[in-house]
mmCIF file of C-alpha atoms and ligand atoms in Angstrom:
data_model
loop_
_atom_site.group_PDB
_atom_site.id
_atom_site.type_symbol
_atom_site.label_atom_id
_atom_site.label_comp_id
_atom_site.label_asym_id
_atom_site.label_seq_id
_atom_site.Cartn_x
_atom_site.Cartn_y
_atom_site.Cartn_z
ATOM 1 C CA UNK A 1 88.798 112.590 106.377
ATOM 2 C CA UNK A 2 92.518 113.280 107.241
ATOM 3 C CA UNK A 3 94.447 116.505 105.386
ATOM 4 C CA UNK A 4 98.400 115.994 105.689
ATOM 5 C CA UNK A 5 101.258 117.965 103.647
ATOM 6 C CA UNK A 6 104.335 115.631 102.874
ATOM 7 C CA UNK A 7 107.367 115.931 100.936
ATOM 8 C CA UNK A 8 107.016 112.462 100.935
ATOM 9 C CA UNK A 9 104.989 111.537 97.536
ATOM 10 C CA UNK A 10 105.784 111.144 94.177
ATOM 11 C CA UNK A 11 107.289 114.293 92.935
ATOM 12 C CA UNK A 12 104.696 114.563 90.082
ATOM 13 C CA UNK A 13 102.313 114.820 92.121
ATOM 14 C CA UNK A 14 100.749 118.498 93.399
ATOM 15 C CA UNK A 15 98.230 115.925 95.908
ATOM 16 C CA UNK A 16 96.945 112.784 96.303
ATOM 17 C CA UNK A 17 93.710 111.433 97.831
ATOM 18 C CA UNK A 18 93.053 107.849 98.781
ATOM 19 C CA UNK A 19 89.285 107.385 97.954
ATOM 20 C CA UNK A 20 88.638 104.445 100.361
ATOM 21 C CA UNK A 21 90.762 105.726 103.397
ATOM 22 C CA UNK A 22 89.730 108.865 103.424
ATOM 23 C CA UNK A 23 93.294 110.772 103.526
ATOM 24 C CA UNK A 24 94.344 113.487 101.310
ATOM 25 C CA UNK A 25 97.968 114.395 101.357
ATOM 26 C CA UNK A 26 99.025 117.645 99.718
ATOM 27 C CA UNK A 27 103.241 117.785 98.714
ATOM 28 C CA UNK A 28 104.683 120.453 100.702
ATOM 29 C CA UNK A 29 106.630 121.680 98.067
ATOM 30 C CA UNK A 30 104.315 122.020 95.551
ATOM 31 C CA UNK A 31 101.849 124.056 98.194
ATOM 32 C CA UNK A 32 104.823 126.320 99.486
ATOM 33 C CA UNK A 33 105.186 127.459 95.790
ATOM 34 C CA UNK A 34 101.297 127.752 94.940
ATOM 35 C CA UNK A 35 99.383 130.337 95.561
ATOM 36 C CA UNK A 36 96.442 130.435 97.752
ATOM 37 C CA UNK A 37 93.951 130.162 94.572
ATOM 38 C CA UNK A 38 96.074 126.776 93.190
ATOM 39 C CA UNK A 39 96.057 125.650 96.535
ATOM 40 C CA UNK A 40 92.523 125.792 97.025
ATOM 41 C CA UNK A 41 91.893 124.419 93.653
ATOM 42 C CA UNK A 42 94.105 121.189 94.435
ATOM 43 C CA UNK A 43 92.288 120.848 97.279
ATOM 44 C CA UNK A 44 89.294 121.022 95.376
ATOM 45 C CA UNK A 45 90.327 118.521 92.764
ATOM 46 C CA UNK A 46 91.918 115.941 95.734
ATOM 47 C CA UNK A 47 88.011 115.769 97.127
ATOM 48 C CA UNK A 48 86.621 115.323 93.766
ATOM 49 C CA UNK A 49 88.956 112.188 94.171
ATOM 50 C CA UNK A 50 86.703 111.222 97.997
ATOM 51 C CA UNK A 51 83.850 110.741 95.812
ATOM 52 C CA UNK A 52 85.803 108.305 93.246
ATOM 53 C CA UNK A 53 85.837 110.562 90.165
ATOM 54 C CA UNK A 54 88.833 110.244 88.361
ATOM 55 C CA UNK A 55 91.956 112.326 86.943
ATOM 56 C CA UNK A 56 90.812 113.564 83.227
ATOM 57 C CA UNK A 57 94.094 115.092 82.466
ATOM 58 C CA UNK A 58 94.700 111.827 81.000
ATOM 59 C CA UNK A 59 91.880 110.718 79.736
ATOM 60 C CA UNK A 60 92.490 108.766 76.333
ATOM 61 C CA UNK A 61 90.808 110.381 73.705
ATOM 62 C CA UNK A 62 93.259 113.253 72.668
ATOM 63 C CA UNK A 63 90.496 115.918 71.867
ATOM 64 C CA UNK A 64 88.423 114.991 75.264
ATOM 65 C CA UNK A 65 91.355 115.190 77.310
ATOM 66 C CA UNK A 66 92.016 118.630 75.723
ATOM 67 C CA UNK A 67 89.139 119.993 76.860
ATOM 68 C CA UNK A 68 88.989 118.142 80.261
ATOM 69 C CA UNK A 69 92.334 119.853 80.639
ATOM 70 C CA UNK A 70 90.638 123.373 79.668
ATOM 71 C CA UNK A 71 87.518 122.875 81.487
ATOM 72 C CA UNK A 72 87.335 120.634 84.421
ATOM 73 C CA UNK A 73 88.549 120.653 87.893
ATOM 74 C CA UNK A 74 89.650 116.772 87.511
ATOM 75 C CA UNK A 75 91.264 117.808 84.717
ATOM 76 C CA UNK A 76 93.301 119.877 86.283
ATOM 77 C CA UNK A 77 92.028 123.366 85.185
ATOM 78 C CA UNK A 78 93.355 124.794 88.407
ATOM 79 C CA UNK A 79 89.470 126.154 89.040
ATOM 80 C CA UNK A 80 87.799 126.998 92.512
ATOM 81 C CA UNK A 81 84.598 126.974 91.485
ATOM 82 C CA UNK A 82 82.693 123.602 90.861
ATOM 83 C CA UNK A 83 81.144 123.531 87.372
ATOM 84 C CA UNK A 84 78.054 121.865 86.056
ATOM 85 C CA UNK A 85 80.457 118.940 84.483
ATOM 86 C CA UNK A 86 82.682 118.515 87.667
ATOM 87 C CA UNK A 87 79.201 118.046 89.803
ATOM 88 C CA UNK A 88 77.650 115.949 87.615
ATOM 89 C CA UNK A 89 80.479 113.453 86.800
ATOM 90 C CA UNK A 90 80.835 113.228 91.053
ATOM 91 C CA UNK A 91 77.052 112.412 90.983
ATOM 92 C CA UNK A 92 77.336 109.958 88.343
ATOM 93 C CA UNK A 93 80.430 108.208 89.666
ATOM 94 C CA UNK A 94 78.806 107.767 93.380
ATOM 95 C CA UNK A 95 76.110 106.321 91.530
ATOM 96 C CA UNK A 96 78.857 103.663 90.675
ATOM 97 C CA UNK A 97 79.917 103.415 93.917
ATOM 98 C CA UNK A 98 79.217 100.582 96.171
ATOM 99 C CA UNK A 99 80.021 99.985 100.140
ATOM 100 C CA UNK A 100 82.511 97.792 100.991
ATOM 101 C CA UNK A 101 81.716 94.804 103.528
ATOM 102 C CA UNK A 102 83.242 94.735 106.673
ATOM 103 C CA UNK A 103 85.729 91.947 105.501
ATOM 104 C CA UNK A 104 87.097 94.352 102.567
ATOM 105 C CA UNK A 105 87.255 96.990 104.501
ATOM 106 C CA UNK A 106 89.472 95.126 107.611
ATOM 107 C CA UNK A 107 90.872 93.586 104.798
ATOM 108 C CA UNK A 108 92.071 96.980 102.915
ATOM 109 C CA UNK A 109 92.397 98.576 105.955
ATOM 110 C CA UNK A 110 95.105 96.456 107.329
ATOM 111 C CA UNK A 111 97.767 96.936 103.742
ATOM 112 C CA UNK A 112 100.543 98.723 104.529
ATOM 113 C CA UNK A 113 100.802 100.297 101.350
ATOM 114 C CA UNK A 114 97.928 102.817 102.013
ATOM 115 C CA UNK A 115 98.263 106.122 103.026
ATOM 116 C CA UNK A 116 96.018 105.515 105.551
ATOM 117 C CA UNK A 117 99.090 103.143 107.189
ATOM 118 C CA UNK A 118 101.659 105.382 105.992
ATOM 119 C CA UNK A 119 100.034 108.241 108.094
ATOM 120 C CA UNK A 120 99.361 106.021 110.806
ATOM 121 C CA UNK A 121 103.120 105.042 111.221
ATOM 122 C CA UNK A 122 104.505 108.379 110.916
ATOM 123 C CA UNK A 123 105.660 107.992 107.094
ATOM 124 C CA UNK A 124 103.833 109.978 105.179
HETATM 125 ZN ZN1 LIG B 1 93.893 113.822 90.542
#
């Protein structure tokens, strides 16, 4: 697992992680203006990503996504503390999870559109 601040990614964006590759990178910008509690709880919410669980914040059903919002770290509560929900919808999504062969993984490991690369080459 590789942690990296950028100024580099999408301007939206407080962090990113790259499930497969195993690199988080964290916008400089967005952590120079955070507190230490945010920035611990983007942190948080980028290694909910390692495990494959997805962003909630938008989540289609309008009343979910509400409360996702409210009450989950992938929804982007901004929380440091990981919550029945949070744990179990990591559990339940590595459950869903299967390993890559060794052709995939050469294979995905070799596009230069991954962080992984980017980091590799300097760019991110
Ligand atoms: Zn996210």
């Amino acid at each position: 697992m590789v942690f990296t601040g950028t100024n580099k990614l999408n301007r939206n964006y407080a962090g990113v992680a790259e499930i497969n590759s195993g690199v988080i990178a964290l916008n400089t910008s967005w952590m120079n203006r955070y507190n230490q509690q945010k920035r611990r709880a983007v942190i948080i919410h980028e290694l909910g990503h390692t495990f494959g669980t997805k962003d909630l914040y938008n989540y289609p059903n309008g009343a979910l996504r509400s409360l996702f919002k409210q009450q989950t770290i992938m929804g982007g509560n901004y929380a440091t503390s990981i919550k029945s929900f949070d744990a179990k919808l990591a559990k339940w999504t590595l459950r869903k999870t299967r390993s890559m062969s060794q052709t995939e993984f050469r294979h995905y490991r070799s596009n230069a559109g991954l962080y992984y690369q980017q980091m590799l080459n300097g760019q991110l």
